[in-house]
Coordinates of C-alpha atoms in Angstrom, one line a residue:
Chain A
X6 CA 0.0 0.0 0.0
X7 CA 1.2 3.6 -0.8
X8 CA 2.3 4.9 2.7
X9 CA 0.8 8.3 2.2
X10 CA -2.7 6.4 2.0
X11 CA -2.2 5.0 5.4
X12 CA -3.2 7.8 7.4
X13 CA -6.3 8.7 5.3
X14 CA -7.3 4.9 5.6
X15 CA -6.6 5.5 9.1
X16 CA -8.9 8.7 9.5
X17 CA -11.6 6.9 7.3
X18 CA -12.1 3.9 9.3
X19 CA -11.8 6.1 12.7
X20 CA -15.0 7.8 11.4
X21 CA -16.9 4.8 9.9
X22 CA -16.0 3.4 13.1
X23 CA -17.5 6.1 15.2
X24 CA -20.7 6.2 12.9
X25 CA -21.5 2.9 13.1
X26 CA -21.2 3.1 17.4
X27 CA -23.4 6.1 17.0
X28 CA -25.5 4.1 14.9
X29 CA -25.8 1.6 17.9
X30 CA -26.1 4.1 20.6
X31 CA -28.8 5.6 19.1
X32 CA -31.1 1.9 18.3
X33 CA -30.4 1.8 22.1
X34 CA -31.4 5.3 23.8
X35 CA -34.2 5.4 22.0
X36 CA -35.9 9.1 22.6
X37 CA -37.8 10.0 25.7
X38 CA -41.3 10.4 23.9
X39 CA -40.3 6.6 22.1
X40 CA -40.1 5.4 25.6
X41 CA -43.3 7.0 27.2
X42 CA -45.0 5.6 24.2
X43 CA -44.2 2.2 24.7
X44 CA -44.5 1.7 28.5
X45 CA -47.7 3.4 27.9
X46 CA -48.7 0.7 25.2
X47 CA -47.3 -1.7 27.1
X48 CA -50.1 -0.8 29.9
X49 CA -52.4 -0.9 27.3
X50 CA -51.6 -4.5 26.1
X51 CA -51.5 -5.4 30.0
X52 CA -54.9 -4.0 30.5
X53 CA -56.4 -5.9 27.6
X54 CA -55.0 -9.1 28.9
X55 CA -56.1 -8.9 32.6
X56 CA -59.4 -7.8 31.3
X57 CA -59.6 -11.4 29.2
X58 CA -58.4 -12.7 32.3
X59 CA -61.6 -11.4 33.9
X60 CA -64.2 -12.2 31.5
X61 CA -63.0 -15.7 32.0
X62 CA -63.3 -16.0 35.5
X63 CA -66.5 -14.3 35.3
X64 CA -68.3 -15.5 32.5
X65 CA -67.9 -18.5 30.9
X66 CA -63.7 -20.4 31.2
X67 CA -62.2 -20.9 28.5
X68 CA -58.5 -22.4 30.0
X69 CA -56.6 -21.7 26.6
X70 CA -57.7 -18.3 26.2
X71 CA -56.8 -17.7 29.8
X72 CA -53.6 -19.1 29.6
X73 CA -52.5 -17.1 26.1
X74 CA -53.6 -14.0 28.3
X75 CA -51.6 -15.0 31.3
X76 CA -48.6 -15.8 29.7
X77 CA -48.8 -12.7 28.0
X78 CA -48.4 -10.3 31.2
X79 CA -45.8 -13.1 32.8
X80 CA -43.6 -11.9 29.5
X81 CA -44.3 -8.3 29.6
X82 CA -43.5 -8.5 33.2
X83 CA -40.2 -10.0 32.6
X84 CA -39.8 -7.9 29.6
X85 CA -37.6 -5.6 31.2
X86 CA -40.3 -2.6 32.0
X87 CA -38.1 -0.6 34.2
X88 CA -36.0 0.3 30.8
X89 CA -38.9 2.6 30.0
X90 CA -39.0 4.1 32.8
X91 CA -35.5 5.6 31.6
X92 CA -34.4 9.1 33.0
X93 CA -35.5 11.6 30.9
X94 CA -39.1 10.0 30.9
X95 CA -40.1 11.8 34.2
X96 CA -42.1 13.9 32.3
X97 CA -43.1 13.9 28.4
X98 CA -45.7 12.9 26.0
X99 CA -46.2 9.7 24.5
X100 CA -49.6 8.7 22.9
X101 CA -51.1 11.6 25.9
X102 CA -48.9 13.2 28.4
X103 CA -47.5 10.5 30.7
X104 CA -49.4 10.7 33.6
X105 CA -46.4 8.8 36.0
X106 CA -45.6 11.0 39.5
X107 CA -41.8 12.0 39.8
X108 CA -41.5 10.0 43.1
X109 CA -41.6 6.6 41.1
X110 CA -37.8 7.6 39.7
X111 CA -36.5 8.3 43.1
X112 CA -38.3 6.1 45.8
X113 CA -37.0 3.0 46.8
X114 CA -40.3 1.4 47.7
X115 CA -40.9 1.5 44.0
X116 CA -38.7 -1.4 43.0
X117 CA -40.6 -3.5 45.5
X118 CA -43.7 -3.0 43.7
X119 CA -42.4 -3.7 40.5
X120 CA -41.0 -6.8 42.1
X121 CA -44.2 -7.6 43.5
X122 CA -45.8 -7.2 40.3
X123 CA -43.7 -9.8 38.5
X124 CA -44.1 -12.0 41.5
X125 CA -47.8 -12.0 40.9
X126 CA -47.6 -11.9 37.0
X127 CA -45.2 -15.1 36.8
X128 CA -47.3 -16.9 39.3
X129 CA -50.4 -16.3 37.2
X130 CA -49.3 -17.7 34.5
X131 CA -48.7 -21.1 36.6
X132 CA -52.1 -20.8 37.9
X133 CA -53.1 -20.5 34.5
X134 CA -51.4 -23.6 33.4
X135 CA -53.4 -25.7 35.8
X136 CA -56.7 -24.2 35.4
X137 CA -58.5 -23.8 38.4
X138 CA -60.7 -21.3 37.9
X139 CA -61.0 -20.6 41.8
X140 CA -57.4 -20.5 41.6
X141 CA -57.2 -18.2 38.8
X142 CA -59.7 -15.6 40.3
X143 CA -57.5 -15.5 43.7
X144 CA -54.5 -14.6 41.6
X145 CA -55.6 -12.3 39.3
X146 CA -56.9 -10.8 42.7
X147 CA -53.5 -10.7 43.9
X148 CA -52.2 -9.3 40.4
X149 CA -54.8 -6.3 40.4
X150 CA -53.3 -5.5 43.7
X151 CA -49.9 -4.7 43.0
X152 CA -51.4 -2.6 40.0
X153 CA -53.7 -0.7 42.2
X154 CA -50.8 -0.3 45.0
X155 CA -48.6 1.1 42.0
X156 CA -51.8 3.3 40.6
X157 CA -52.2 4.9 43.9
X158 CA -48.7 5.5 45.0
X159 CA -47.0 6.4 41.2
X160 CA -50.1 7.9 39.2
X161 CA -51.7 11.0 38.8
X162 CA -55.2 11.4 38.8
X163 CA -57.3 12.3 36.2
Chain B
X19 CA -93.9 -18.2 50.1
X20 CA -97.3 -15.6 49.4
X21 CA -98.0 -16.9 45.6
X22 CA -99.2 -12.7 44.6
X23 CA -95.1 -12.1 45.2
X24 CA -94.0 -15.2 43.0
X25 CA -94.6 -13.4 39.7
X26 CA -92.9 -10.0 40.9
X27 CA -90.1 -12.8 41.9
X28 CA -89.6 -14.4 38.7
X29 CA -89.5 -11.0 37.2
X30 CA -86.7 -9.6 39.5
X31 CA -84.6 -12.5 38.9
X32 CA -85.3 -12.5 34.9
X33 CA -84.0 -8.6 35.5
X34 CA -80.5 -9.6 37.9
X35 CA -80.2 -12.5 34.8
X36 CA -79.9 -10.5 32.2
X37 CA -78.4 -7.6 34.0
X38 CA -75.4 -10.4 34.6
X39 CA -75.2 -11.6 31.6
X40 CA -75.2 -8.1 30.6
X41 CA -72.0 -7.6 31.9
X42 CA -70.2 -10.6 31.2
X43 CA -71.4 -9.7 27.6
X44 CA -69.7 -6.2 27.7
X45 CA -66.2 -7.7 29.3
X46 CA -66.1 -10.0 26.5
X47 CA -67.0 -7.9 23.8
X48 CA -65.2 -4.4 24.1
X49 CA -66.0 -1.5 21.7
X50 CA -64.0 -1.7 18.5
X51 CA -62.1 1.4 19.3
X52 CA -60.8 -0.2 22.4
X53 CA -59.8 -3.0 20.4
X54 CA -58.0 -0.9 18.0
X55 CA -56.2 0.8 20.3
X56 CA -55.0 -2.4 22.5
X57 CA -54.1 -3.7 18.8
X58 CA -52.2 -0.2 17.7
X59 CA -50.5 -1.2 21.5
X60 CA -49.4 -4.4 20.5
X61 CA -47.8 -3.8 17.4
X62 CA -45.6 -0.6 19.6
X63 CA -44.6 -3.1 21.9
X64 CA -43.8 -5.7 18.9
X65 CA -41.7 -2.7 17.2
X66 CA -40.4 -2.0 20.9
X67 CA -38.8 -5.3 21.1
X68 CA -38.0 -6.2 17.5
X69 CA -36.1 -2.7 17.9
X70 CA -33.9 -4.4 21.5
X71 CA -33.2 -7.9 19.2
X72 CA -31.7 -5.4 16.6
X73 CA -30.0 -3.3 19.0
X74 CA -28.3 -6.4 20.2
X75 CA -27.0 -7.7 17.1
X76 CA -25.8 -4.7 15.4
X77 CA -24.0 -3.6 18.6
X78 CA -23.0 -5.3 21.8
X79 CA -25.1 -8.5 22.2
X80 CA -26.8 -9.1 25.7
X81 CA -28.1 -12.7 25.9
X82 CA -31.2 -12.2 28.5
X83 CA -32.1 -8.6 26.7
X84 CA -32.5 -11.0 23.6
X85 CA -34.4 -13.5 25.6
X86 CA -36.3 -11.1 27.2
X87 CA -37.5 -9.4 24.1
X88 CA -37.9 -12.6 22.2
X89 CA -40.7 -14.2 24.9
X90 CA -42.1 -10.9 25.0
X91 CA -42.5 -10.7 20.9
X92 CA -43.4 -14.4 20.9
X93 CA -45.8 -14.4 23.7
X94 CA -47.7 -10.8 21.8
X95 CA -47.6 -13.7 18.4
X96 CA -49.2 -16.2 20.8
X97 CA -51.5 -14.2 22.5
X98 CA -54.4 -14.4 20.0
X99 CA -54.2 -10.6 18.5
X100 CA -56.7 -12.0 15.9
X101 CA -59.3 -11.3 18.3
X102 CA -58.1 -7.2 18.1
X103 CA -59.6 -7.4 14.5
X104 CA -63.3 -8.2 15.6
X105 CA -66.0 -7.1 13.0
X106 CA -66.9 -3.7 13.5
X107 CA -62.9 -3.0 13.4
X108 CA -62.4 -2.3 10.0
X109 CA -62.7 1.3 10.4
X110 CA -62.4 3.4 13.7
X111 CA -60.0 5.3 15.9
X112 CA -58.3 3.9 18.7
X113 CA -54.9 6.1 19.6
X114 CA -54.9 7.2 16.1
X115 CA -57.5 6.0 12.7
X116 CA -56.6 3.0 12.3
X117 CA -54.5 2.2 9.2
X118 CA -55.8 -1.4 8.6
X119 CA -56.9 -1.9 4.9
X120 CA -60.4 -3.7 4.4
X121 CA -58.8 -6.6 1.8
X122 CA -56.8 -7.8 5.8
X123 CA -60.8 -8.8 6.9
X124 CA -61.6 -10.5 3.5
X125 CA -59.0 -12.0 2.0
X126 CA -57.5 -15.4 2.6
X127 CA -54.1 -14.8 2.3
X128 CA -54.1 -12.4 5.6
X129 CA -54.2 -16.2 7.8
X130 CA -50.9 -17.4 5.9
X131 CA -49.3 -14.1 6.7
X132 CA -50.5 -14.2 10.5
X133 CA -49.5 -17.8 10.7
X134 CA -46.1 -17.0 9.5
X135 CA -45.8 -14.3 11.9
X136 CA -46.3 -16.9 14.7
X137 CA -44.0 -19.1 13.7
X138 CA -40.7 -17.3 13.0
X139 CA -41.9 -15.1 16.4
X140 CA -41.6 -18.2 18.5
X141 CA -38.6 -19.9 16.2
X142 CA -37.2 -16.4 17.1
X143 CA -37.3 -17.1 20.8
X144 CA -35.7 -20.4 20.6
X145 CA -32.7 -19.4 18.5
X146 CA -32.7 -16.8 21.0
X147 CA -32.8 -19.2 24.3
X148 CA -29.6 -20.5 22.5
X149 CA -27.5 -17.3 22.1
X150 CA -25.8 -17.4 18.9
X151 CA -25.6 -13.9 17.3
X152 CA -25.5 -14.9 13.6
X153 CA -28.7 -17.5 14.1
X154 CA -30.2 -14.4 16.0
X155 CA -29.9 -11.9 13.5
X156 CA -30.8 -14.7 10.7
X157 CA -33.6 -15.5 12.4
X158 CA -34.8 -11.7 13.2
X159 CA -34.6 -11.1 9.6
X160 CA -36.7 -14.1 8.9
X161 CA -39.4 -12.4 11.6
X162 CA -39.2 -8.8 10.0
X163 CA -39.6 -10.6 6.5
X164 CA -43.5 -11.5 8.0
X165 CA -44.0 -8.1 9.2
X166 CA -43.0 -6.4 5.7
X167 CA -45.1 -8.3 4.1
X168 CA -48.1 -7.9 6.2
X169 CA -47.9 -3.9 5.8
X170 CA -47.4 -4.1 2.6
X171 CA -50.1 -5.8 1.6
X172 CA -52.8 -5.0 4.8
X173 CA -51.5 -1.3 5.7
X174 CA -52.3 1.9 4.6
X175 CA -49.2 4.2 3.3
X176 CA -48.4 7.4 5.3

């Protein structure tokens, strides 16, 4: 190779180097109103699932259904939520203004909610397996709570 | 019991019966533009973790974030989203209009495409349980492949 080539080589691959780490970087920081958006779909997809959860339990059981639905929040719960809940996203509009309270991103009781959450979640989705419809009204029970405990401390009211 | 009460009896209960079923009617049969809005919620949490398997393998690879994503992506594929394109979905708003095309509700094809969805969605997260990069981004492309084609034959353009 001519030698005076070198250091332009050198200089190109520094900066195809860097572009393609900012190219990374940027698939994972994803922007603050990305975030919001998601978590706050993720709710959504949540809600819609307990809710099938529900019908069951109080309507006519129909184990496959319920176990699709349960096995749906166990993922979600072990999705990796708290990743959302990035900083930056205290505050910030997703599909509506996210309606999260600022002490969620700086209490510590808030990881023990989350925790309990997937607790509840995971242990659904066994219940779920078995079918037990007794069973599986007791946990969603259990489940709801650890939504409501998280609505009432973390969420603003309408 | 005085037989004159009987009649107002039966009546009561005929009421509380269908007041019941009432309900268990309306929790299994949501408005369609709460079903297009827990289905607009899916696909964000779909692109949400399609967007962390890709993250991965373009930049440094994180084994459980792969998991992770992967249940949660083949868990949405199991969960029955079908049932987010009820009749009376065709048209309507949920977060946004919804930018479904009519042929999705008609024409055959639209099963194929769902059914291949499913299955490179949960071949996804078995390649992923194993951890090799190259079989993970091989299979993610197979994955995104399903999704490309569903838009661009069932989606509305921009």
């Amino acid at each position: 190779m001519n030698l005076r080539l070198k250091p332009l080589l050198a200089v190109a691959l520094a900066v195809a180097t860097v572009a393609a780490a900012g190219t990374a970087v940027a698939q994972q920081a994803p922007k603050p109103e990305q975030l919001i958006k998601w978590r706050q779909s993720a709710y959504q997809v949540l809600a819609w699932n307990t809710g099938r959860v529900k019908a069951n339990v109080d309507g006519t059981y129909n184990k496959e259904d319920v176990i699709k639905a349960s096995n749906t929040i166990a993922a979600l719960a072990n999705s990796g939520l708290g990743a959302l809940f990035a900083p930056g996203t205290e505050t910030g509009k997703g599909w509506h203004e996210t309606t999260v309270k600022p002490e969620l991103f700086t209490d510590k009781k808030a990881g023990e909610v989350a925790a309990a959450f997937n607790k509840e979640a995971n242990e659904l989705a066994k219940v779920a397996a078995v079918g037990d419809v007794a069973a599986v009204k007791a946990q969603l029970g259990k489940l709801q709570g650890t939504c409501k405990a998280c609505h009432d401390d973390y969420r603003k009211k309408d």
